[in-house]
Amino acid sequence: MSTENLTPGAPSQGEAGVVAKLSTLDRFLPVWIIAAMVVGLVGGRLIPGLGAALGAVAVDGVSLPIALGLLVMMYPVLAKVRYDRLDTVSGDKRLLVSSLVLNWVLGPALMFALAWLLLPDLPEYRTGLIIVGLARCIAMVIIWNDLACGDREAAAVLVAVNSVFQVIAFAALGWFYLDVLPGWLGLPQSDLNVSPWQIAVSVLIFLGVPLVAGFLTRRYGEKAKGREWYEEKFLPVIGPFALYGLLFTIVVLFALQGDAITSNPLDVARIAVPLLVYFAIMWAGSYAFGKAIGLSYERTTTLAFTAAGNNFELAIAVAIATFGVTSGQALAGVVGPLIEVPVLVALVYVSLALRRRWTARTTR
């Protein structure tokens, strides 16, 4: 759902108007995503050595093919951000405080509770899910937010804040939720061995590089050609590459872990249940909260997607580095995007439907 003509704050065009603006790629987005997942899973399962070859191309545990796909995916969206409007977001204390509480207090606590409630007999998967809950999204949420016509500037600010907290708080929260809190509750404890440097590398690659590239592109593009040319000529050309990058990332990700997923269907189903509950509660709860405190549709949408998404790249890297590539913790991390991608795509459509109702009520 390309949003060049559906800018944040613009009045709704109605369902027909929205559909009319979609390219063929956008209209059949769920089909392409499901196809990409199937291609990745089948390729990883049937092509000998494909997963190992893709996984071998990595630096500090970060898969370079996945990094490439995410960079291509995020760059066009971050190039759309009007950086001269960021001060209007940073001054919105309701949005910033709400995002911090949802991401760094409620999100990890909810995943901890669901993991223990629904996987009491599967300690490895339980630990893996808790790690997923600690890794707050700094990458794919950019594109979900843009597809749902959320506030791009708000998304850029909240993702940047999440990245800072991720470097500072991830290891400490891992220690708290895997060791300290279970000890207080008389539950089995685990250890998480992760360095701040590993987290910083993830943040730098998945957010820092496309953010700097997007900022410089807009600054010098507008300086050379003007804002009208930049937004009406340049952005429509690079816009589709966000979805190309998303599909490429999905194919690579599922090719890397296709064998693990298809070899353990019952385990995948057990892991999927708490994830589905988590995404539903976090998105719906955040959306309702944003509406209750008087945020606009665009910022409510941004709040909901940034709270519901997770940084699966970091979660998988941490699980593999700490527990091993064949561990249950790593499998739980891999199942994360298997569930997250289709669920959040569905929530994009839910959000757009709510956008039409929201606008209709406010224009009566």
Coordinates of C-alpha atoms in Angstrom, one line a residue:
M1 CA 0.0 0.0 0.0
S2 CA 2.1 2.8 -1.2
T3 CA 1.3 6.0 0.7
E4 CA 2.8 8.8 -1.3
N5 CA -0.7 10.2 -1.8
L6 CA -2.0 9.2 1.6
T7 CA 0.1 11.5 3.7
P8 CA -0.4 11.5 7.5
G9 CA -3.2 13.9 8.5
A10 CA -4.8 13.8 5.0
P11 CA -8.6 13.2 4.9
S12 CA -9.7 9.7 4.0
Q13 CA -10.6 9.1 0.4
G14 CA -13.0 6.3 1.2
E15 CA -12.5 2.6 0.5
A16 CA -12.7 3.1 -3.3
G17 CA -10.3 5.9 -3.2
V18 CA -7.7 3.9 -1.2
V19 CA -8.0 0.9 -3.5
A20 CA -7.7 3.0 -6.6
K21 CA -4.3 4.3 -5.4
L22 CA -2.8 0.9 -4.9
S23 CA -0.4 -0.7 -7.4
T24 CA -0.8 -4.3 -8.4
L25 CA 2.1 -5.2 -6.0
D26 CA 0.3 -3.4 -3.2
R27 CA -3.2 -4.9 -3.8
F28 CA -2.0 -8.4 -3.6
L29 CA 0.5 -7.9 -0.8
P30 CA -0.7 -10.8 1.3
V31 CA -0.4 -13.1 -1.7
W32 CA 3.2 -12.0 -2.3
I33 CA 4.2 -12.4 1.3
I34 CA 2.7 -15.9 1.6
A35 CA 4.4 -16.8 -1.6
A36 CA 7.7 -15.5 -0.3
M37 CA 7.3 -17.5 2.9
V38 CA 6.5 -20.7 0.9
V39 CA 9.5 -20.1 -1.5
G40 CA 11.8 -19.6 1.5
L41 CA 10.6 -22.6 3.4
V42 CA 10.6 -24.9 0.4
G43 CA 14.0 -23.7 -0.8
G44 CA 15.5 -24.1 2.6
R45 CA 14.1 -27.6 2.9
L46 CA 14.7 -28.9 -0.6
I47 CA 17.9 -27.2 -1.8
P48 CA 20.9 -28.9 -0.2
G49 CA 23.1 -26.4 1.6
L50 CA 21.1 -23.3 0.8
G51 CA 20.4 -22.4 4.4
A52 CA 23.9 -23.1 5.5
A53 CA 25.3 -21.0 2.6
L54 CA 23.1 -18.1 3.5
G55 CA 23.8 -18.3 7.2
A56 CA 27.6 -18.5 6.6
V57 CA 27.6 -15.0 5.1
A58 CA 27.4 -13.1 8.4
V59 CA 29.3 -10.6 10.5
D60 CA 29.0 -10.7 14.3
G61 CA 26.0 -13.1 14.0
V62 CA 24.2 -10.7 11.6
S63 CA 23.1 -12.4 8.4
L64 CA 24.3 -10.2 5.5
P65 CA 21.6 -11.2 3.1
I66 CA 18.9 -10.4 5.7
A67 CA 20.8 -7.1 6.5
L68 CA 20.8 -6.3 2.7
G69 CA 17.0 -7.0 2.4
L70 CA 16.2 -4.8 5.5
L71 CA 18.4 -2.0 4.2
V72 CA 16.6 -2.0 0.9
M73 CA 13.2 -2.3 2.6
M74 CA 13.8 0.6 5.1
Y75 CA 15.6 3.1 3.0
P76 CA 12.7 4.3 0.8
V77 CA 10.4 4.7 3.9
L78 CA 13.0 6.6 5.8
A79 CA 13.7 8.8 2.7
K80 CA 10.0 9.8 2.9
V81 CA 10.2 11.1 6.4
R82 CA 10.1 14.9 6.6
Y83 CA 12.9 15.4 9.1
D84 CA 12.0 19.1 9.6
R85 CA 8.8 17.9 11.3
L86 CA 10.4 15.7 14.0
D87 CA 10.2 18.4 16.6
T88 CA 6.4 18.1 16.5
V89 CA 6.8 14.4 17.5
S90 CA 9.5 14.9 20.1
G91 CA 7.3 17.4 21.9
D92 CA 4.4 15.0 22.1
K93 CA 4.9 13.6 25.6
R94 CA 1.8 11.5 25.5
L95 CA 3.1 9.6 22.6
L96 CA 6.7 9.2 23.8
V97 CA 5.8 8.2 27.4
S98 CA 3.1 5.8 26.2
S99 CA 5.5 4.1 23.7
L100 CA 8.2 3.7 26.4
V101 CA 5.8 2.1 28.8
L102 CA 4.2 -0.2 26.2
N103 CA 7.5 -1.3 24.8
W104 CA 9.8 -1.6 27.8
V105 CA 7.4 -2.4 30.6
L106 CA 4.1 -4.0 29.4
G107 CA 5.5 -5.8 26.3
P108 CA 8.2 -7.9 28.0
A109 CA 6.0 -8.5 31.0
L110 CA 3.2 -9.8 28.8
M111 CA 5.4 -12.1 26.9
F112 CA 6.9 -13.4 30.1
A113 CA 3.4 -14.2 31.5
L114 CA 2.2 -15.8 28.2
A115 CA 5.4 -17.9 27.9
W116 CA 5.0 -19.3 31.4
L117 CA 1.2 -19.7 31.2
L118 CA 1.2 -21.5 27.8
L119 CA 4.5 -23.2 27.7
P120 CA 5.1 -24.4 31.3
D121 CA 6.5 -27.8 30.1
L122 CA 8.8 -26.4 27.4
P123 CA 11.6 -24.4 29.0
E124 CA 13.7 -23.9 25.9
Y125 CA 10.8 -22.5 23.8
R126 CA 9.6 -20.5 26.8
T127 CA 13.0 -18.8 27.1
G128 CA 13.1 -18.1 23.4
L129 CA 9.8 -16.4 23.5
I130 CA 10.9 -14.2 26.5
I131 CA 13.9 -13.1 24.4
V132 CA 11.6 -12.2 21.5
G133 CA 9.5 -10.1 23.9
L134 CA 12.6 -8.2 25.0
A135 CA 13.7 -7.4 21.5
R136 CA 11.6 -4.3 20.6
C137 CA 11.1 -3.6 16.9
I138 CA 13.4 -1.2 15.1
A139 CA 13.1 -2.4 11.5
M140 CA 10.0 -4.0 9.9
V141 CA 7.7 -1.8 12.0
I142 CA 8.7 1.1 9.7
I143 CA 7.1 -0.6 6.7
W144 CA 4.0 -1.8 8.6
N145 CA 3.4 1.7 9.9
D146 CA 3.8 3.2 6.4
L147 CA 1.5 0.6 4.8
A148 CA -1.2 1.5 7.4
C149 CA -0.8 5.2 6.7
G150 CA 0.7 5.9 10.1
D151 CA 2.8 9.0 11.0
R152 CA 6.2 8.5 9.4
E153 CA 7.9 11.1 11.5
A154 CA 6.5 9.6 14.7
A155 CA 7.6 6.2 13.6
A156 CA 11.2 7.5 13.0
V157 CA 11.3 9.0 16.4
L158 CA 9.9 6.0 18.3
V159 CA 12.1 3.6 16.5
A160 CA 15.2 5.8 17.3
V161 CA 14.1 5.8 21.0
N162 CA 13.6 2.0 20.9
S163 CA 17.1 1.6 19.5
V164 CA 18.7 3.6 22.3
F165 CA 16.8 1.7 25.0
Q166 CA 17.6 -1.6 23.2
V167 CA 21.3 -1.0 23.6
I168 CA 20.9 0.2 27.2
A169 CA 18.2 -2.1 28.6
F170 CA 18.2 -5.4 26.6
A171 CA 20.8 -7.3 28.6
A172 CA 19.5 -6.0 32.0
L173 CA 15.9 -7.0 31.2
G174 CA 17.1 -10.4 30.0
W175 CA 18.8 -10.9 33.4
F176 CA 15.7 -9.7 35.2
Y177 CA 13.1 -11.8 33.3
L178 CA 15.2 -15.0 32.9
D179 CA 17.0 -15.0 36.3
V180 CA 15.8 -12.6 38.9
L181 CA 12.0 -12.7 38.5
P182 CA 11.7 -16.5 38.1
G183 CA 13.9 -16.7 41.3
W184 CA 11.4 -14.5 43.2
L185 CA 8.5 -16.6 41.9
G186 CA 10.2 -19.9 42.7
L187 CA 10.5 -20.8 39.0
P188 CA 13.4 -22.4 37.1
Q189 CA 16.0 -19.8 36.1
S190 CA 18.1 -19.2 32.9
D191 CA 21.1 -17.1 32.0
L192 CA 21.4 -14.8 29.0
N193 CA 24.9 -14.1 27.7
V194 CA 24.7 -11.1 25.4
S195 CA 27.1 -8.2 25.0
P196 CA 26.0 -4.6 24.5
W197 CA 28.3 -4.6 21.4
Q198 CA 26.2 -7.3 19.7
I199 CA 23.0 -5.3 20.3
A200 CA 24.7 -2.0 19.1
V201 CA 25.8 -3.7 15.9
S202 CA 22.2 -4.8 15.2
V203 CA 20.9 -1.3 15.9
L204 CA 23.6 0.3 13.7
I205 CA 23.0 -2.0 10.7
F206 CA 19.2 -2.3 10.8
L207 CA 18.4 1.3 11.8
G208 CA 21.5 3.6 11.6
V209 CA 22.5 3.0 8.0
P210 CA 19.1 3.4 6.3
L211 CA 18.3 6.3 8.7
V212 CA 21.4 8.3 7.7
A213 CA 20.9 7.4 4.0
G214 CA 17.3 8.5 4.1
F215 CA 18.1 11.8 5.9
L216 CA 20.9 12.7 3.5
T217 CA 18.8 11.8 0.4
R218 CA 16.0 14.1 1.5
R219 CA 18.3 16.9 2.5
Y220 CA 20.4 17.0 -0.6
G221 CA 17.5 15.9 -2.9
E222 CA 15.3 18.8 -1.8
K223 CA 18.3 21.2 -1.9
A224 CA 19.1 20.3 -5.5
K225 CA 15.6 19.9 -6.9
G226 CA 13.1 21.2 -4.4
R227 CA 10.5 19.5 -2.2
E228 CA 7.9 19.2 -5.0
W229 CA 10.3 17.3 -7.3
Y230 CA 11.5 15.2 -4.5
E231 CA 8.1 14.0 -3.3
E232 CA 6.3 13.8 -6.6
K233 CA 9.0 12.5 -8.9
F234 CA 11.8 10.8 -6.8
L235 CA 9.8 9.1 -4.0
P236 CA 7.4 7.3 -6.3
V237 CA 10.4 5.8 -8.1
I238 CA 12.1 4.4 -5.0
G239 CA 8.9 3.6 -3.1
P240 CA 8.3 0.1 -4.5
F241 CA 11.8 -1.0 -3.4
A242 CA 10.5 -1.1 0.2
L243 CA 8.2 -4.0 -0.7
Y244 CA 10.8 -5.7 -2.8
G245 CA 13.2 -5.6 0.1
L246 CA 10.5 -6.9 2.4
L247 CA 9.8 -9.9 0.1
F248 CA 13.5 -10.6 -0.3
T249 CA 14.1 -10.5 3.4
I250 CA 11.2 -13.0 4.0
V251 CA 12.5 -15.4 1.4
V252 CA 16.0 -15.4 2.9
L253 CA 14.8 -15.6 6.5
F254 CA 12.6 -18.6 5.9
A255 CA 15.2 -20.3 3.6
L256 CA 17.7 -20.0 6.5
Q257 CA 15.3 -21.7 8.9
G258 CA 13.1 -23.7 6.6
D259 CA 14.3 -27.1 7.8
A260 CA 13.9 -26.2 11.5
I261 CA 10.3 -25.0 10.9
T262 CA 9.1 -27.8 8.7
S263 CA 10.7 -30.5 10.8
N264 CA 8.9 -29.5 14.0
P265 CA 5.3 -28.7 13.0
L266 CA 3.8 -29.5 16.4
D267 CA 6.4 -27.5 18.2
V268 CA 5.8 -24.6 15.9
A269 CA 2.1 -24.7 16.7
R270 CA 2.8 -24.6 20.4
I271 CA 5.1 -21.6 20.0
A272 CA 2.6 -19.9 17.7
V273 CA -0.2 -19.8 20.3
P274 CA 1.4 -17.3 22.8
L275 CA 2.8 -15.3 19.9
L276 CA -0.7 -14.9 18.4
V277 CA -2.1 -13.8 21.8
Y278 CA 0.8 -11.4 22.3
F279 CA 0.4 -9.6 19.0
A280 CA -3.4 -9.3 19.4
I281 CA -3.2 -7.9 22.9
M282 CA -0.3 -5.6 22.2
W283 CA -1.7 -4.1 19.0
A284 CA -5.4 -3.8 20.1
G285 CA -4.5 -2.6 23.6
S286 CA -2.0 0.0 22.3
Y287 CA -4.5 1.1 19.6
A288 CA -7.3 1.5 22.2
F289 CA -5.0 3.3 24.6
G290 CA -3.8 5.8 21.9
K291 CA -7.4 6.6 21.0
A292 CA -8.3 7.0 24.7
I293 CA -5.6 9.6 25.3
G294 CA -6.6 11.6 22.3
L295 CA -3.9 10.7 19.7
S296 CA -4.7 11.1 16.0
Y297 CA -5.3 8.1 13.8
E298 CA -1.8 8.4 12.4
R299 CA 0.0 8.5 15.8
T300 CA -2.3 5.9 17.3
T301 CA -1.5 3.6 14.4
T302 CA 2.2 4.2 14.9
L303 CA 2.0 3.6 18.6
A304 CA 0.1 0.3 18.0
F305 CA 2.6 -1.1 15.4
T306 CA 5.7 0.0 17.3
A307 CA 4.4 -1.7 20.4
A308 CA 3.3 -4.9 18.7
G309 CA 6.4 -5.5 16.6
N310 CA 9.6 -7.3 17.6
N311 CA 13.2 -7.2 16.5
F312 CA 13.3 -10.8 15.4
E313 CA 16.8 -10.3 13.9
L314 CA 18.2 -9.5 17.3
A315 CA 16.2 -12.2 19.1
I316 CA 17.4 -14.9 16.7
A317 CA 21.0 -13.7 16.8
V318 CA 21.0 -13.6 20.7
A319 CA 19.3 -17.1 21.0
I320 CA 21.8 -18.7 18.6
A321 CA 24.9 -17.0 20.2
T322 CA 23.7 -18.0 23.7
F323 CA 22.1 -21.4 23.2
G324 CA 23.2 -22.6 19.8
V325 CA 21.8 -22.8 16.3
T326 CA 19.9 -26.0 16.9
S327 CA 18.4 -25.0 20.3
G328 CA 14.8 -24.7 21.2
Q329 CA 15.4 -21.0 22.0
A330 CA 16.6 -20.4 18.5
L331 CA 13.6 -22.2 17.0
A332 CA 11.3 -20.0 19.1
G333 CA 13.0 -16.9 17.7
V334 CA 12.6 -18.2 14.2
V335 CA 8.9 -18.9 14.6
G336 CA 8.5 -15.2 15.7
P337 CA 8.5 -13.8 12.2
L338 CA 6.6 -16.8 10.8
I339 CA 3.7 -15.6 12.9
E340 CA 4.4 -11.9 13.1
V341 CA 4.6 -11.2 9.3
P342 CA 1.1 -12.5 8.3
V343 CA -0.5 -11.2 11.5
L344 CA 0.8 -7.7 11.2
V345 CA 0.0 -7.6 7.5
A346 CA -3.6 -8.5 8.5
L347 CA -3.5 -5.8 11.1
V348 CA -2.5 -3.3 8.4
Y349 CA -5.8 -4.0 6.7
V350 CA -7.7 -3.8 10.1
S351 CA -6.0 -0.4 10.7
L352 CA -7.0 0.9 7.3
A353 CA -10.6 -0.1 7.9
L354 CA -10.5 1.7 11.2
R355 CA -9.0 4.7 9.5
R356 CA -12.1 5.0 7.3
R357 CA -14.5 4.8 10.3
W358 CA -12.3 7.2 12.3
T359 CA -12.3 9.8 9.6
A360 CA -16.0 9.3 8.9
R361 CA -16.9 10.0 12.5
T362 CA -14.6 13.1 12.7
T363 CA -16.1 14.6 9.5
R364 CA -19.8 14.3 10.5

